[in-house]
CSV table of C-alpha atoms in Angstrom, one decimal:
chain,number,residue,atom,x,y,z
A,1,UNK,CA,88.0,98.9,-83.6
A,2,UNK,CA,88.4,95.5,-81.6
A,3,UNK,CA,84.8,95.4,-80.5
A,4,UNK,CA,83.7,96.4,-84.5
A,5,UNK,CA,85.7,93.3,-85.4
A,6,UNK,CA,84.2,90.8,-83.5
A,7,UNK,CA,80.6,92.0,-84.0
A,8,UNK,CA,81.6,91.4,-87.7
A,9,UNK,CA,83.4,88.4,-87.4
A,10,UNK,CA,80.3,86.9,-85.0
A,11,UNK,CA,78.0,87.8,-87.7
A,12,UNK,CA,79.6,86.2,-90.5
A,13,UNK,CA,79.9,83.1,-88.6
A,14,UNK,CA,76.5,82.5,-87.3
A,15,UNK,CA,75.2,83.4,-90.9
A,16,UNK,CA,77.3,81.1,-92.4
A,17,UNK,CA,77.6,77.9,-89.7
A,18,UNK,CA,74.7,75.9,-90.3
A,19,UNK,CA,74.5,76.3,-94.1
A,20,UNK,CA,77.9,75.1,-95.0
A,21,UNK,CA,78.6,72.1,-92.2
A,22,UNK,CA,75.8,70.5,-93.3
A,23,UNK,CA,77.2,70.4,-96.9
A,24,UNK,CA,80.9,70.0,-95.7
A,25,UNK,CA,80.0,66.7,-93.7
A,26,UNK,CA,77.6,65.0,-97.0
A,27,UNK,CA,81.3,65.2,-99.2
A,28,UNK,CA,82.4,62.3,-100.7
A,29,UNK,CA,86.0,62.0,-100.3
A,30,UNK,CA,88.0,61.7,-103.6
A,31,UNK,CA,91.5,62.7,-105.1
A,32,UNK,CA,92.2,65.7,-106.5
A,33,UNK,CA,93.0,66.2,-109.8
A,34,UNK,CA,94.1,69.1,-112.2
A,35,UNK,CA,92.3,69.7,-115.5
A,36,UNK,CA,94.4,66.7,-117.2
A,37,UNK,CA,93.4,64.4,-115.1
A,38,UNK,CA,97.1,64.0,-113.1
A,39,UNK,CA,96.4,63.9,-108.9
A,40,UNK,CA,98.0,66.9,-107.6
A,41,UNK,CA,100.6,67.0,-105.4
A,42,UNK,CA,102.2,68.6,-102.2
A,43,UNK,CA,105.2,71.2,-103.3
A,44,UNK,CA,104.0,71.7,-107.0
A,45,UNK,CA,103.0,74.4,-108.3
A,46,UNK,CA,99.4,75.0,-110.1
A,47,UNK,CA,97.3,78.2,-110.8
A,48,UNK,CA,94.0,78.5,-109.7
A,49,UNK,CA,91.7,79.4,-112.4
A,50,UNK,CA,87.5,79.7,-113.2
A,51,UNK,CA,86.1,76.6,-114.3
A,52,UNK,CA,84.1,78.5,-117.0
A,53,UNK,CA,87.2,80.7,-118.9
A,54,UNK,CA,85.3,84.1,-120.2
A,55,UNK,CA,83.9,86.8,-118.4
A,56,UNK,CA,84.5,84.7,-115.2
A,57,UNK,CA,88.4,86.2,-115.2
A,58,UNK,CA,91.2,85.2,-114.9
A,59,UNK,CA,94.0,83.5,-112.2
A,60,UNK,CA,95.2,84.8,-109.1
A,61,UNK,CA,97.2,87.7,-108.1
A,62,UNK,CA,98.6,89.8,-105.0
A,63,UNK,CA,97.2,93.4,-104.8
A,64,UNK,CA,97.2,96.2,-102.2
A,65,UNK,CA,93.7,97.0,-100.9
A,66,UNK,CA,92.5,99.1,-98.2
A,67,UNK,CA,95.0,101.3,-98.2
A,68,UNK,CA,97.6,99.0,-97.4
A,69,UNK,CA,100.8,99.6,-99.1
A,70,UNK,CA,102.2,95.9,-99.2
A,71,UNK,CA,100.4,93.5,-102.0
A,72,UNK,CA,98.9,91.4,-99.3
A,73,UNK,CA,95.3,91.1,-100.6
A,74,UNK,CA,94.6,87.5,-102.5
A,75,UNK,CA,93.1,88.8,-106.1
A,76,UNK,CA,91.6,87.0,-109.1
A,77,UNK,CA,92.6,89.0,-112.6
A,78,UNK,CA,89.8,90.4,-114.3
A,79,UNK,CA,90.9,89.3,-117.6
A,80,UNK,CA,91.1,85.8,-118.7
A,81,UNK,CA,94.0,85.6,-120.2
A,82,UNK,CA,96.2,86.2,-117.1
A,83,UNK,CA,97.3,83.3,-115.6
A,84,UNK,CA,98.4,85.3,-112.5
A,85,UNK,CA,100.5,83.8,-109.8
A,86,UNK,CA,101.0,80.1,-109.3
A,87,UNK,CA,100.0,78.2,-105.6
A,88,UNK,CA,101.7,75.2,-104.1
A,89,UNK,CA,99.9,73.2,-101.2
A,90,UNK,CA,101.2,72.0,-97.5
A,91,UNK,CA,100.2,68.9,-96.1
A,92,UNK,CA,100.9,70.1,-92.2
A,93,UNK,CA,102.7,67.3,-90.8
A,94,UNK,CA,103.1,64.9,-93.8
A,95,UNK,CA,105.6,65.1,-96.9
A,96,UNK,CA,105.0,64.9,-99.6
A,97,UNK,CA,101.2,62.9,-99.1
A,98,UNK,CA,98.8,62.9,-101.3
A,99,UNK,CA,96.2,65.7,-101.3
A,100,UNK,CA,92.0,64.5,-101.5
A,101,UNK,CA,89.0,66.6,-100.9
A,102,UNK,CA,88.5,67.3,-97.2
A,103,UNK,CA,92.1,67.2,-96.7
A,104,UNK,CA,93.7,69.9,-94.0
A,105,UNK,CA,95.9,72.0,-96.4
A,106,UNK,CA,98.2,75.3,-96.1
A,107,UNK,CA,98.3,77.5,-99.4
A,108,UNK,CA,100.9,80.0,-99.8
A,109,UNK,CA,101.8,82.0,-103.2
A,110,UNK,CA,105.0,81.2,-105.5
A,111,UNK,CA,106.2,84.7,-105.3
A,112,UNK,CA,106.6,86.9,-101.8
A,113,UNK,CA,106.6,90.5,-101.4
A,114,UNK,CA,109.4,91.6,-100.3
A,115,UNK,CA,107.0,93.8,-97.3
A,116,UNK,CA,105.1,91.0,-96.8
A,117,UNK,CA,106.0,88.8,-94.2
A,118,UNK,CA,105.5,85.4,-95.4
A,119,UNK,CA,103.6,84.2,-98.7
A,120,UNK,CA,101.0,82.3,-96.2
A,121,UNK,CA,97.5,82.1,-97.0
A,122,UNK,CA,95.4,83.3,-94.4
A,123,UNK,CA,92.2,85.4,-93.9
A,124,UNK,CA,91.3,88.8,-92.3
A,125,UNK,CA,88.4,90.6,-91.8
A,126,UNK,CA,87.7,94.2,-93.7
A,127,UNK,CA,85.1,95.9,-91.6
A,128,UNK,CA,85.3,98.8,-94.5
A,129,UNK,CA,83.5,96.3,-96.8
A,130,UNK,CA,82.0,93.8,-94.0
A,131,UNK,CA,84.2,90.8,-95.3
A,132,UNK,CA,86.5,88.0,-94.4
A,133,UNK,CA,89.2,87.8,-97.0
A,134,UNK,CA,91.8,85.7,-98.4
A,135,UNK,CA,95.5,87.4,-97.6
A,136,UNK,CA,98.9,86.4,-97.2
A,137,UNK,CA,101.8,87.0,-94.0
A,138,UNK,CA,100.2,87.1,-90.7
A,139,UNK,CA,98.8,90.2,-88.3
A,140,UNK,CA,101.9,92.4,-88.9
A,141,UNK,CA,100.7,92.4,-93.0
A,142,UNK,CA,97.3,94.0,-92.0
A,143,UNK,CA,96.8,96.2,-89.0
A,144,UNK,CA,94.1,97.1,-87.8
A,145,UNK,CA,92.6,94.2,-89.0
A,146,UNK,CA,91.7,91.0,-87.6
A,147,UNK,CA,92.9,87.8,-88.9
A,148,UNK,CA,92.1,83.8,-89.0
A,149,UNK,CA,93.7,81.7,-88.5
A,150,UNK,CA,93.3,77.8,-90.0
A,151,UNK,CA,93.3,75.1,-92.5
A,152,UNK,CA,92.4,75.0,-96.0
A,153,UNK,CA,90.4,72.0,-97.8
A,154,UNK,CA,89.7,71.5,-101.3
A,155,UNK,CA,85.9,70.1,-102.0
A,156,UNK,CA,84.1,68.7,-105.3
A,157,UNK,CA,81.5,71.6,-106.5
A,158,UNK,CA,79.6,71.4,-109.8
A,159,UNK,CA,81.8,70.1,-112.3
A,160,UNK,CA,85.0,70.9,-111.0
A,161,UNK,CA,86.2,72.5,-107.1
A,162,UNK,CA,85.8,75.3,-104.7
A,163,UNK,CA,88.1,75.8,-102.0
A,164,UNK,CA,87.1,76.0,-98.1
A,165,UNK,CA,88.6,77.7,-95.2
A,166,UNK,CA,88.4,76.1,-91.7
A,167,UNK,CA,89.0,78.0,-88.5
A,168,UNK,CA,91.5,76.4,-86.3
A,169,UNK,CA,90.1,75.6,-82.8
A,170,UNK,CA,86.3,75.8,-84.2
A,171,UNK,CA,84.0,73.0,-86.3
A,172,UNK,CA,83.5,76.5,-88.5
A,173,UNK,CA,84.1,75.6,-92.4
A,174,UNK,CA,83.3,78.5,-94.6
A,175,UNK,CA,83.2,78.8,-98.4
A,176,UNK,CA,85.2,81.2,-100.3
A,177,UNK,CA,84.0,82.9,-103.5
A,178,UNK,CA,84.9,86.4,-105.1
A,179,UNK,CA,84.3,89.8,-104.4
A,180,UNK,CA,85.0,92.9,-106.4
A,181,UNK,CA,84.6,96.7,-104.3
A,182,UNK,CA,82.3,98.7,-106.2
A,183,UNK,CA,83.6,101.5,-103.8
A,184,UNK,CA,87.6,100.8,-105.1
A,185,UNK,CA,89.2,100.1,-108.4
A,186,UNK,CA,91.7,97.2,-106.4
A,187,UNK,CA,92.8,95.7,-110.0
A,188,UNK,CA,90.5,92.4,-109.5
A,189,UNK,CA,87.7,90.4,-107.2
A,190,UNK,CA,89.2,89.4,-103.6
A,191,UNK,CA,88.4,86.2,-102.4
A,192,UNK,CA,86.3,86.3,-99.8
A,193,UNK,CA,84.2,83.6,-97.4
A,194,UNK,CA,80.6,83.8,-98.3
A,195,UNK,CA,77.5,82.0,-97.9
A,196,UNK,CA,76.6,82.6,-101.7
A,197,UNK,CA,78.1,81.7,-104.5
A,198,UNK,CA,81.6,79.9,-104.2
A,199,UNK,CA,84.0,79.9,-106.7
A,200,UNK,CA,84.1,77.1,-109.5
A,201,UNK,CA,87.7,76.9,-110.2
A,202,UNK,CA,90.4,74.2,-111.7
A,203,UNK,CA,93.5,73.6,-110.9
A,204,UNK,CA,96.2,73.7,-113.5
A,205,UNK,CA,100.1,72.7,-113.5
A,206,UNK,CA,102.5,75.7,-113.8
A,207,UNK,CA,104.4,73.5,-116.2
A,208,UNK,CA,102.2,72.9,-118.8
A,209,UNK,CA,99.8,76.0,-118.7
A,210,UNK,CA,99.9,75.3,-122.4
A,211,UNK,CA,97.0,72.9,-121.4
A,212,UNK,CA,94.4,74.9,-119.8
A,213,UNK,CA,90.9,73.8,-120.5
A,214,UNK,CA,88.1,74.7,-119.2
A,215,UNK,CA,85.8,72.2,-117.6
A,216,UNK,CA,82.8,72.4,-120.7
């Protein structure tokens, strides 16, 4: 299973590498805002939604995938009118700072499962479906699987932002976009690291959802 991993894992990197670094190191830096215009901060707490509303979905969610019995998978609704689950940001090291594009960030979800644990955002690699994907807790939350470790930045994309993963210990900066399993009704699209399209989304303030806009 190890040896399965890696050769996934080595693949998806060296696909990916050259593509996205190039991009990553052209950004211009800039503050993040939601869709009101207000910077966003450390310790509040905002949904992640498309930048398009429609057929694009919905917010984020927990789900079990894989046959895991703990909802441990990072999942974006199918339908646009759920909101999901609301996000807050870490600034490692600095509280409560002020959060631009390119800056080092932790993610973790509002709610935990109670099997889960922590509410963390991290990434592990499915060899079922040949994908790194967004997850919460650490390696305990998904055996059998291996799982990354790093930072997470927040970059400029279209008209609004897509969200990058970094690998801690490697120059390796990936972007994440969706995924739904054809093979496996999991209840939404994972978010996954690809080298195709990433996903536009907005940020919006959990305390005035009322508000939500999309970006056209």
């Amino acid at each position: 299973m190890k040896s399965t991993q890696l050769i996934t894992l080595s693949f998806l990197l060296f696909a990916f590498t050259a593509k996205l670094q190039l991009a990553f190191s052209d950004e211009e830096v800039e503050q993040v805002v939601d869709v009101n215009g207000n910077p966003i901060f450390p310790g509040g707490k905002y949904y992640i939604l498309p930048a398009i509303r429609g057929p694009q979905g919905g917010g984020l969610k927990l789900g079990q995938t894989g046959g895991s019995s703990c909802p441990v998978t990072v999942l974006q609704n199918f339908l646009e009118v759920e909101n999901g689950v609301p996000i807050k940001f870490t600034i490692p090291g600095i509280s409560p700072g002020e959060i631009y594009t390119g800056t080092q960030l932790d993610i973790e979800s509002t709610k935990k499962p109670y099997c889960a644990t922590s509410s963390k955002w991290i990434v592990f690699v499915d060899n079922d479906i040949a994908k790194a994907c967004v997850g919460i807790g650490g390696p305990k939350d998904h055996p059998g699987k291996q799982t990354l470790v790093g930072k997470f930045h927040i970059q400029k994309y279209k008209r609004a932002y897509k969200l990058v993963f970094c690998i801690t210990g490697a120059s390796t900066c990936l972007d994440i976009g969706r995924y739904k399993n054809e093979n496996d009704d999991e209840g939404g699209r994972r978010l996954n690291l690809t080298e195709h399209e990433p996903f536009e989304l907005v940020f919006v303030d959990a305390g005035f959802s009322s508000g939500i806009k999309s970006v056209v």
